[in-house]
Tab-separated table of C-alpha atoms in Angstrom:
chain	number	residue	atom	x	y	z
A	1	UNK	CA	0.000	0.000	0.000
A	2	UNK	CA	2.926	2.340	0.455
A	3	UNK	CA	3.609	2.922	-3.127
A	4	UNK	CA	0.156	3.734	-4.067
A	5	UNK	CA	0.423	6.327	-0.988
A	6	UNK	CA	3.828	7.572	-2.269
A	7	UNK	CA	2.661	7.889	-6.075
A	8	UNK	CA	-0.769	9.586	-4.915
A	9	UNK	CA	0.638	11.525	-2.906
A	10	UNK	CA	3.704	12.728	-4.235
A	11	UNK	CA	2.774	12.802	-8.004
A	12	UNK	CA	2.781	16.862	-9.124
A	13	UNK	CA	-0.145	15.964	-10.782
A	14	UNK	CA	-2.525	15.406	-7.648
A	15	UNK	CA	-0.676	17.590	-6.031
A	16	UNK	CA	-3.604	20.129	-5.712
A	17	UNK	CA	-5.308	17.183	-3.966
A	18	UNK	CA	-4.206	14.663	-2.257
A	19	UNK	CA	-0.929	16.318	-0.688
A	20	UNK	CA	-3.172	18.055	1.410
A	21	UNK	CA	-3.815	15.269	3.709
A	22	UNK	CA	-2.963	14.645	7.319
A	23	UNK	CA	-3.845	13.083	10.544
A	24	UNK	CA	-5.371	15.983	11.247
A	25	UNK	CA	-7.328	15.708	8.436
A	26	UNK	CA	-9.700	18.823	8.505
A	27	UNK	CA	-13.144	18.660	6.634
A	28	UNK	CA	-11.814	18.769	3.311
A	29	UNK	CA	-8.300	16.690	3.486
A	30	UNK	CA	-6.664	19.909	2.021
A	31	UNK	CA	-6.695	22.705	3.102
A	32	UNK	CA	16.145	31.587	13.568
A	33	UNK	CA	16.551	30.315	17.121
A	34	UNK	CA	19.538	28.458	19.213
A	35	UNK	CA	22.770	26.969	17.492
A	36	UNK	CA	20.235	23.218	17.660
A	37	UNK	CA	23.942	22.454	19.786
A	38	UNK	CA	22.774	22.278	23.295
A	39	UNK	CA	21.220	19.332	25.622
A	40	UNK	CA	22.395	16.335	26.966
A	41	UNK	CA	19.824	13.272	28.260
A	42	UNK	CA	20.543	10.195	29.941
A	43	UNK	CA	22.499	7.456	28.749
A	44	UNK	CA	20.887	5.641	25.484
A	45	UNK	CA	19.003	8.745	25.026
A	46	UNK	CA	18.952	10.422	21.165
A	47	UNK	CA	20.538	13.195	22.739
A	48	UNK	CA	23.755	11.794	24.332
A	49	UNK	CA	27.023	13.077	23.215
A	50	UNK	CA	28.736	11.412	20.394
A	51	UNK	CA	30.829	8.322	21.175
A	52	UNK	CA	28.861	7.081	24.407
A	53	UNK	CA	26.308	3.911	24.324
A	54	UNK	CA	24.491	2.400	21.548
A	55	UNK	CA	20.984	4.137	21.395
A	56	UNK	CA	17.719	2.132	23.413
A	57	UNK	CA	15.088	1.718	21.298
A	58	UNK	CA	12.932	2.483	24.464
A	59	UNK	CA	14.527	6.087	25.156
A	60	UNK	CA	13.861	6.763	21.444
A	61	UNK	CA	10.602	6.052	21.928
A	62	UNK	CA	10.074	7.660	24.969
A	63	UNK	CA	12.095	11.122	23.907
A	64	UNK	CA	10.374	11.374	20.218
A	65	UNK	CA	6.887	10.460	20.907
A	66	UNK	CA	4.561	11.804	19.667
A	67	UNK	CA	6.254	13.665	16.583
A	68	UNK	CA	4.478	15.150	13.404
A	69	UNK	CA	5.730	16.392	10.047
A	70	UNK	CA	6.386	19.803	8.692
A	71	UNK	CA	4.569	18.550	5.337
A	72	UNK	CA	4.007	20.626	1.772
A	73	UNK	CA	6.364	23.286	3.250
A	74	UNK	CA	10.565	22.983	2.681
A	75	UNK	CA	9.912	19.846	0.150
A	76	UNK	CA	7.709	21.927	-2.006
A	77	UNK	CA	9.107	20.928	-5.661
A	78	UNK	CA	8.154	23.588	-8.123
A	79	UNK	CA	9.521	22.504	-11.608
A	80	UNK	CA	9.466	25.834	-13.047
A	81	UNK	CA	12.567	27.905	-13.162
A	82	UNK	CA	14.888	25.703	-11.020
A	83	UNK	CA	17.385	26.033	-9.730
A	84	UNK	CA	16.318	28.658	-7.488
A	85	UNK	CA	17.491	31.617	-5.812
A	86	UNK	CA	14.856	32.101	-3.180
A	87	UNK	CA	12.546	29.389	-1.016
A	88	UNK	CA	9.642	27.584	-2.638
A	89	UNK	CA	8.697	26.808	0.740
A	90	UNK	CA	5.032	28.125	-0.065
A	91	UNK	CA	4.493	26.958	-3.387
A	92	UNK	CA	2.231	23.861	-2.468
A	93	UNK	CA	-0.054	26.458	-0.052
A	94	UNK	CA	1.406	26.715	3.269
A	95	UNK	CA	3.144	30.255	4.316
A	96	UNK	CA	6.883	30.623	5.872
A	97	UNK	CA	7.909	29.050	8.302
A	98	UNK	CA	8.024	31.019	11.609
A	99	UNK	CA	8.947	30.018	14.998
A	100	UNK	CA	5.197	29.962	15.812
A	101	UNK	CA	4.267	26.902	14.373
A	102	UNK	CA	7.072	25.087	16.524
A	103	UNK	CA	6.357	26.588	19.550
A	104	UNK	CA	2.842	25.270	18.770
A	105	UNK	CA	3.749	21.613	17.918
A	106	UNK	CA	5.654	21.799	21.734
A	107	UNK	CA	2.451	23.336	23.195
A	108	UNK	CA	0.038	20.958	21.770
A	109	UNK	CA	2.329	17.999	23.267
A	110	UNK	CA	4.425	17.185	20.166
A	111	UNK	CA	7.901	15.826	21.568
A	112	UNK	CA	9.664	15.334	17.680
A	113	UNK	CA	9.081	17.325	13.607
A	114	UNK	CA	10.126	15.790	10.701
A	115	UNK	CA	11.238	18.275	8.259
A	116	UNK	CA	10.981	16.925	4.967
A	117	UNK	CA	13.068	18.988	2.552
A	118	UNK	CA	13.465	19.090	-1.178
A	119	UNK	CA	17.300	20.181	-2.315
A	120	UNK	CA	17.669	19.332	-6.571
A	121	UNK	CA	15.604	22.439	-7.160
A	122	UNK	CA	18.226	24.611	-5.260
A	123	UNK	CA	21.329	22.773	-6.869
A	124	UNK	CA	23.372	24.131	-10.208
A	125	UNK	CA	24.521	21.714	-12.677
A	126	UNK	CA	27.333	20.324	-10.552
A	127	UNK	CA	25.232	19.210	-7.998
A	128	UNK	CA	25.763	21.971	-5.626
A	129	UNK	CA	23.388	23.446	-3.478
A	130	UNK	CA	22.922	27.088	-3.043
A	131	UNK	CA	24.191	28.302	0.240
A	132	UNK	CA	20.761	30.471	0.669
A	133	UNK	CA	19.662	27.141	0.973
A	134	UNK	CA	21.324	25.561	3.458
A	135	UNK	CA	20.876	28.415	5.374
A	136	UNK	CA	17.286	28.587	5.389
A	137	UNK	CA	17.208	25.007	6.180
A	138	UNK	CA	19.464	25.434	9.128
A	139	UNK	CA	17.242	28.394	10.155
A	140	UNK	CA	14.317	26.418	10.322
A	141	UNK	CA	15.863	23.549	12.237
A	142	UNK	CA	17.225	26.234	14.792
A	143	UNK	CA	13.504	27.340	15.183
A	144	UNK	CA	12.142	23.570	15.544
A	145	UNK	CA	15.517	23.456	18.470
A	146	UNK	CA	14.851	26.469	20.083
A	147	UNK	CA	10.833	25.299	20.719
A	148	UNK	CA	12.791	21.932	22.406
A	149	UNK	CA	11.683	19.578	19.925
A	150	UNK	CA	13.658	16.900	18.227
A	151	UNK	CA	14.286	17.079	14.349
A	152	UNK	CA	14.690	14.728	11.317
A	153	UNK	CA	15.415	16.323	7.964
A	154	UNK	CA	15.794	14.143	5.089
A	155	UNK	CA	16.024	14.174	0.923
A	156	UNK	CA	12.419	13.951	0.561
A	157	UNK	CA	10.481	13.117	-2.742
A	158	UNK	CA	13.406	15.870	-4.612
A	159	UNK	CA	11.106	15.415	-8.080
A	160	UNK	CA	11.471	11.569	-8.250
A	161	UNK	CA	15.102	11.053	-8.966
A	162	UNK	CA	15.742	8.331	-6.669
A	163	UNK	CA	14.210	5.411	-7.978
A	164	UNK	CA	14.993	1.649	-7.518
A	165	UNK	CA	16.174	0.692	-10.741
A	166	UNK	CA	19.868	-0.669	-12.181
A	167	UNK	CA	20.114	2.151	-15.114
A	168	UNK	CA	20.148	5.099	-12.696
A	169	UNK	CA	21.167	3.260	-9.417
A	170	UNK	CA	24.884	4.748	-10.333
A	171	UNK	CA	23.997	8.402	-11.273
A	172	UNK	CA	21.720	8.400	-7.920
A	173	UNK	CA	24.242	6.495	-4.875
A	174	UNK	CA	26.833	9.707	-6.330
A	175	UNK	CA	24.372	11.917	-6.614
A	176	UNK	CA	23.014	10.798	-2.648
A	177	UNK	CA	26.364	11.095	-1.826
A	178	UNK	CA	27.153	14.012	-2.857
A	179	UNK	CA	24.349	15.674	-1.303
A	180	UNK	CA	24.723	14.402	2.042
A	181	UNK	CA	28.508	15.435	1.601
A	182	UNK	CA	26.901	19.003	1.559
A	183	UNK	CA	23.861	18.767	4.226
A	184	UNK	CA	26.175	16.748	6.719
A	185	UNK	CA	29.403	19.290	6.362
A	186	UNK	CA	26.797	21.883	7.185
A	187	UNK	CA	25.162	20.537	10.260
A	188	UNK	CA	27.837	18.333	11.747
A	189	UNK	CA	28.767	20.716	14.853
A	190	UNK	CA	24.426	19.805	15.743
A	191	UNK	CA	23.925	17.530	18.562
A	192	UNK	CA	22.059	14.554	18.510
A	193	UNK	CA	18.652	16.539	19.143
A	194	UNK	CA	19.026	16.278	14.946
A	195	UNK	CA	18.306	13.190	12.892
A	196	UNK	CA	19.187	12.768	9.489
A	197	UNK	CA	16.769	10.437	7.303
A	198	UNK	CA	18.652	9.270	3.862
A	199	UNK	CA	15.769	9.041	1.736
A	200	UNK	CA	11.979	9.134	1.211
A	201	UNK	CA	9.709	6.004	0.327
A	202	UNK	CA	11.754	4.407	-2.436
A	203	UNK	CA	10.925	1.923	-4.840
A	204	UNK	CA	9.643	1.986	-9.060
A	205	UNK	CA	7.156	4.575	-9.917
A	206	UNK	CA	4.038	2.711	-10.939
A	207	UNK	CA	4.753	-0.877	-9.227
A	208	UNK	CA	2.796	-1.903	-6.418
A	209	UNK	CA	3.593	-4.725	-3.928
A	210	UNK	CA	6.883	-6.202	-2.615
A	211	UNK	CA	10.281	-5.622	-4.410
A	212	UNK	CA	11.718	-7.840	-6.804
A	213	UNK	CA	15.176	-9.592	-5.983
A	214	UNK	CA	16.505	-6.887	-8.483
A	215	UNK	CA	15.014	-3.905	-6.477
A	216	UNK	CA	16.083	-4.638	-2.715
A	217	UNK	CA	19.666	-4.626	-3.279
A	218	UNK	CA	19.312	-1.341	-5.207
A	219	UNK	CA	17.236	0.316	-2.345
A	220	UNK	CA	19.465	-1.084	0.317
A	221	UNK	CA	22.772	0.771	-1.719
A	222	UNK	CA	20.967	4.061	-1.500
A	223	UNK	CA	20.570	3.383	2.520
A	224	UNK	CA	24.498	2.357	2.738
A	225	UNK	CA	25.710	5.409	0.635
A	226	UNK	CA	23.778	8.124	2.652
A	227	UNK	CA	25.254	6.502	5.524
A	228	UNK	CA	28.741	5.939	4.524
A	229	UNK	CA	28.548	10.237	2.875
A	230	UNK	CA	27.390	11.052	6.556
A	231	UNK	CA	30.105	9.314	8.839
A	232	UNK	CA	32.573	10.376	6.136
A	233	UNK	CA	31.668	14.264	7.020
A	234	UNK	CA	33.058	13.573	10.811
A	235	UNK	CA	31.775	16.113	13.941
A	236	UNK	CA	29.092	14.522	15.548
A	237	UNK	CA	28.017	12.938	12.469
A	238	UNK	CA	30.379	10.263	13.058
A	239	UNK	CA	28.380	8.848	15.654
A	240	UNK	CA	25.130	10.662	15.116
A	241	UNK	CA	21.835	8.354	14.958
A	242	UNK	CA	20.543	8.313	10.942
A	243	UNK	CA	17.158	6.749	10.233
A	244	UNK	CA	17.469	4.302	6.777
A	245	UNK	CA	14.652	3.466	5.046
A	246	UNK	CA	12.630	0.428	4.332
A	247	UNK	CA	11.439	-0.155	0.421
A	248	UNK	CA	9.032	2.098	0.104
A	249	UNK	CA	9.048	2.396	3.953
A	250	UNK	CA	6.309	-0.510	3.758
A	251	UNK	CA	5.925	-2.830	6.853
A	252	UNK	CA	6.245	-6.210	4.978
A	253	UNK	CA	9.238	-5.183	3.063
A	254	UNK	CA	11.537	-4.280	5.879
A	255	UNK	CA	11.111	-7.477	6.824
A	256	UNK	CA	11.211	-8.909	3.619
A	257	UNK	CA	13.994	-6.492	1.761
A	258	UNK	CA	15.774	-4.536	5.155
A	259	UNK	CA	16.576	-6.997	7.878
A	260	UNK	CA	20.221	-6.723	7.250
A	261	UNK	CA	21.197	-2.665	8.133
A	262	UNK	CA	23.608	-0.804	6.659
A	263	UNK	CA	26.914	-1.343	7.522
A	264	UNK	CA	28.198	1.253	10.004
A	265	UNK	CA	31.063	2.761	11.565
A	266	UNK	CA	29.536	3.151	14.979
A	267	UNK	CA	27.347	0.197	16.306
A	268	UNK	CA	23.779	0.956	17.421
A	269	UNK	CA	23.424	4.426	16.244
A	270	UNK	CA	20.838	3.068	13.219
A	271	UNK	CA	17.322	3.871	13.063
A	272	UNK	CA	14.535	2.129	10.801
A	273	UNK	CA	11.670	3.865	9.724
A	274	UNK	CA	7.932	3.033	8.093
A	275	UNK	CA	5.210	4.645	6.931
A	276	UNK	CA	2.204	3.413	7.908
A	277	UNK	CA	-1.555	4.751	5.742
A	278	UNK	CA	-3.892	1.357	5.505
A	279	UNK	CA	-6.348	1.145	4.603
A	280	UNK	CA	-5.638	3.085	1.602
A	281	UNK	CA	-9.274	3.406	0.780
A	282	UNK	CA	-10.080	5.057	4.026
A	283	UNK	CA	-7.195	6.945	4.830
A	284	UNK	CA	-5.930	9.226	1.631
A	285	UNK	CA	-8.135	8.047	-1.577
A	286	UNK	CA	-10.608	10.828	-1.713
A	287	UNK	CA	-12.015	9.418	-4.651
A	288	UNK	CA	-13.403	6.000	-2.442
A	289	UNK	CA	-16.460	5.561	-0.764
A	290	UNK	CA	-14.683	4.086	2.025
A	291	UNK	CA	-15.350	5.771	5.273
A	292	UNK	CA	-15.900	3.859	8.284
A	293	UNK	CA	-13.194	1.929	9.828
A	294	UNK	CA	-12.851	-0.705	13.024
A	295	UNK	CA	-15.030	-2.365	15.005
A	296	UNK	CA	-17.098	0.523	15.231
A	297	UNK	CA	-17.800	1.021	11.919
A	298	UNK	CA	-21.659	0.594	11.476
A	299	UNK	CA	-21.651	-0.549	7.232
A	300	UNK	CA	-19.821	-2.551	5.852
A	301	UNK	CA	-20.368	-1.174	2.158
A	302	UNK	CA	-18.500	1.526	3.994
A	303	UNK	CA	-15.931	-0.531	5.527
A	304	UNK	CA	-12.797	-2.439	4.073
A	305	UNK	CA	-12.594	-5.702	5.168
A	306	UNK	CA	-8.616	-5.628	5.940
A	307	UNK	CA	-6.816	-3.294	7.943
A	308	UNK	CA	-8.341	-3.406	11.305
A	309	UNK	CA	-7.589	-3.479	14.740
A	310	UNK	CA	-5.701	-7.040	14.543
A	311	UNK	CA	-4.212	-5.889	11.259
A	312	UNK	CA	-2.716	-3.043	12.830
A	313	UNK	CA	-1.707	-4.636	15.595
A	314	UNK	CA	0.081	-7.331	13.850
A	315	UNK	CA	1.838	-5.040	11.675
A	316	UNK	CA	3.455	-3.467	14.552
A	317	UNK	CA	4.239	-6.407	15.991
A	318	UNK	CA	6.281	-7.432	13.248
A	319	UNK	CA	8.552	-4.200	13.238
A	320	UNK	CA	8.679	-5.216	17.385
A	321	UNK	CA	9.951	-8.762	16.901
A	322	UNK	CA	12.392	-7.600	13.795
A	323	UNK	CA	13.330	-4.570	14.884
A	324	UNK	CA	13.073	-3.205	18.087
A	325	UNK	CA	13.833	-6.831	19.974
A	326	UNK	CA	16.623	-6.322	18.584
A	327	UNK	CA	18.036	-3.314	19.869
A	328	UNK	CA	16.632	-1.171	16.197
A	329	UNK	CA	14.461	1.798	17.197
A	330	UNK	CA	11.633	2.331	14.682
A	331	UNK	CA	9.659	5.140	13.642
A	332	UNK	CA	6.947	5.693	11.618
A	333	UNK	CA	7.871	9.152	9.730
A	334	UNK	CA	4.304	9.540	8.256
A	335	UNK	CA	0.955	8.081	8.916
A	336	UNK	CA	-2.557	9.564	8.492
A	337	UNK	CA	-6.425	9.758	7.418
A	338	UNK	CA	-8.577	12.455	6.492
A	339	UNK	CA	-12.560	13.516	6.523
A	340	UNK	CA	-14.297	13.214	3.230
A	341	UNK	CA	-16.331	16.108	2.785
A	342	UNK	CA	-19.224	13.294	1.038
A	343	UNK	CA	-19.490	11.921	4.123
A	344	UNK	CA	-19.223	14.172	6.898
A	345	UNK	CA	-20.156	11.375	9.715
A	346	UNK	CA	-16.235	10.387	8.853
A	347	UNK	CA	-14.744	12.361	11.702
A	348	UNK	CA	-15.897	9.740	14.100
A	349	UNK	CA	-13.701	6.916	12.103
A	350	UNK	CA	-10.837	9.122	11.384
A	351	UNK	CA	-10.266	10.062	15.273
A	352	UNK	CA	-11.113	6.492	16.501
A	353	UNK	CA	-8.575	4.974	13.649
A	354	UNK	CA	-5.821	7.709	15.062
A	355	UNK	CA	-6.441	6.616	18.587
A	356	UNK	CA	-6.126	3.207	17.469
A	357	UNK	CA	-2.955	3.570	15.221
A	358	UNK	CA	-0.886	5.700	17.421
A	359	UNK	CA	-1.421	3.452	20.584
A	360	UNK	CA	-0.957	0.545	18.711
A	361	UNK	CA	2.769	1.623	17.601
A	362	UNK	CA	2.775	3.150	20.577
A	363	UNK	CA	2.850	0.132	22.893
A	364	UNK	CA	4.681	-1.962	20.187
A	365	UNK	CA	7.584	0.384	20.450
A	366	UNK	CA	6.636	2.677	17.367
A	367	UNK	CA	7.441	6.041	17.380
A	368	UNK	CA	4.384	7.806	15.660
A	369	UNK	CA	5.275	10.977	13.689
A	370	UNK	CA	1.506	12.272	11.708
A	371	UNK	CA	1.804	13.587	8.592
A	372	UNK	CA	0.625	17.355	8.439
A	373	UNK	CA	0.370	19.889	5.813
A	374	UNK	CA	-1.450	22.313	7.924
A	375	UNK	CA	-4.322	20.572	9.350
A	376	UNK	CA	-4.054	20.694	12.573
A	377	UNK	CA	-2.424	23.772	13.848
A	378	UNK	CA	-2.499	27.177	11.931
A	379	UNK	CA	1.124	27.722	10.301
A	380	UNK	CA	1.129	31.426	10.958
A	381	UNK	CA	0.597	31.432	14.601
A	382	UNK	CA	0.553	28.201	16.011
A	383	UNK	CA	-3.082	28.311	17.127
A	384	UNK	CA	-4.480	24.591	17.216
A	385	UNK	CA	-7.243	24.185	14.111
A	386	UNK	CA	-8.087	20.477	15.295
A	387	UNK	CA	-7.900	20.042	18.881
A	388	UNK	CA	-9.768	17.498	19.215
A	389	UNK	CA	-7.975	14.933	16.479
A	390	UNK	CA	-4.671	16.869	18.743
A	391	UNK	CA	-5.571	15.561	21.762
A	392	UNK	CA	-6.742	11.692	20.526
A	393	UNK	CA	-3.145	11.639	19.126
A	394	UNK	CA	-1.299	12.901	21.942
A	395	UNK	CA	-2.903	10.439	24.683
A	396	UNK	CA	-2.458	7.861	22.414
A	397	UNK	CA	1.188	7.713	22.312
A	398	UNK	CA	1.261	6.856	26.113
């Protein structure tokens, strides 16, 4: 289900649409602080200084949850005029980012923000990224540090580049590493407060399902070259924790395609992360007439008949026994569902399946970070716009 997420999503073409989703989901589905170098936690802790213990899956947990993304905002791809010498940070709808919005996500209960973040459209022909940009990026993540949250930035969707296939798998592991050259030189004097994701639900445009033999090993490169570019940049990137992917940050094929991790310099500093957004039909396809979900759900013309509580449950339970038994920390950068205005008795299924999702990962050892474009807190000054949806998620993750 993650690739039909990741091409809906993330296609230009729906852009207008179905980017505007998020766990907080609204009615419609659409609508420079500190250096980031301070703070030290307890031992196992993100936070602790480079070179001390392997990280504890639990303290990860406990220090990141609940998080929530920064969506449609720095990863904002506009293909017209690149590269560019100013932001496109509100070209997909959402205005710039202030410190209000953070302070908001740390007043609403929010403990973590992932910061996806676009970078080809602010690069020249050599690959290099203009230093406006790397400063704005750095400004932002100052803003999310100063409100006391923790931060992952990544190379997010970047226009579809990175793709799973042997004819560009070259051009992209020097292209990945020459990017993360560039983003970890820049931020390697940040403490561990700041997480660095490689990529951003890779596979093959237009395939659905689990990778082919041919695929995994190609996805699994891209994870060792963004962490081998990283270490290489030294600082605290040498030991800092980086979050690697699963193919197309589906469930089944981190089991199936991303048991073995990277290799790395430093043991235990690894992260896995997956997405989590079944079922499709109720959480992101406007276009279903799917709209109740669970055991509460009342129809079951409105109702898929997979996904549900045990579903759930079970697919957390496999990232528990393959992952986090193991000493892995996991978190799941993006989930979400949203109301469909045609059926506006929805609300009741969307806030009972984010209840439902959040604790579940919760208690398996998930960290839960909702995917937001804007949905539930106003980007301009912070103000909550869903409180209620807010507050389900937030007691959740407990």
């Amino acid at each position: 289900m993650s690739s039909k997420v990741r091409v809906a999503r993330l296609s230009l073409a729906l852009a207008g649409a179905l980017l505007l989703v998020g766990c907080g989901g609204g009615g419609s589905g659409g609508s420079g602080g500190s250096t980031g170098n301070g703070g030290a936690g307890g031992t196992g802790s993100p936070d602790t200084p480079p070179g001390s213990t392997p990280l504890s899956a639990a303290a990860v947990l406990t220090a990141m949850s609940p998080g929530i993304n920064l969506g449609n905002t720095l990863e904002a791809v506009n293909q017209n005029g690149a590269p560019f010498s100013t932001s496109q940070e509100t070209y997909w709808g959402n205005p710039v980012v202030n410190q209000a919005i953070f302070d908001g996500y740390k007043a609403a209960g929010f403990k973590s923000v992932r910061i996806p973040v676009s970078w080809t459209e602010y690069a020249d022909t050599n690959g290099n990224i203009a230093p406006f940009w790397m400063t704005r990026v750095k400004q932002v993540v100052d803003m999310a540090r100063k409100s006391g949250l923790y931060v992952i930035i990544n190379i997010h969707w970047d226009g579809g580049w990175i793709q799973a296939k042997p004819s560009v798998q070259a051009a992209v592991n020097t292209k990945l590493t020459n990017f993360w050259t560039q983003i970890g030189t820049a931020f390697n004097s940040y403490d561990d407060h700041v997480l660095f994701a490689g990529t951003n639900e890779i596979g093959v445009d237009g395939e659905f399902g689990q990778p082919t033999p041919t695929e995994c090993p190609i996805q699994n490169s891209y994870n060792q070259t963004f962490v081998n570019a990283v270490r290489a940049t030294g600082g605290n990137n040498a030991t800092r924790p980086l979050v690697v992917q699963a193919y197309e940050t589906n469930i089944d094929s981190s089991v199936s395609c991303n048991a073995t991790l990277p290799t790395d310099k430093v043991a235990g500093r690894l992260i896995m992360e997956v997405h989590y957004y079944d079922p499709y039909d109720f959480t992101i396809n406007g276009n279903s007439t799917i709209w109740q979900w669970g055991s509460i759900a009342t129809d079951p013309a409105a109702t898929e008949t997979w996904a549900n509580e045990a579903y759930t449950d079970g697919q957390f339970q496999k990232m528990k026994t393959n992952f986090i038994d193991k000493g892995v920390p996991v978190i799941m950068g993006e989930y979400g569902a949203y109301n469909k205005p045609a059926y506006p008795g929805m609300n009741k299924y969307r806030l009972y399946w984010i209840k439902y999702v959040t604790h579940s990962a919760y208690t398996h050892g998930v960290v839960p970070m909702c995917w937001d474009t804007g949905d539930f807190l106003d980007r301009t000054t912070g103000a909550q716009k869903d409180p209620e949806a807010i507050s389900t998620l937030t007691s959740a993750a407990q």
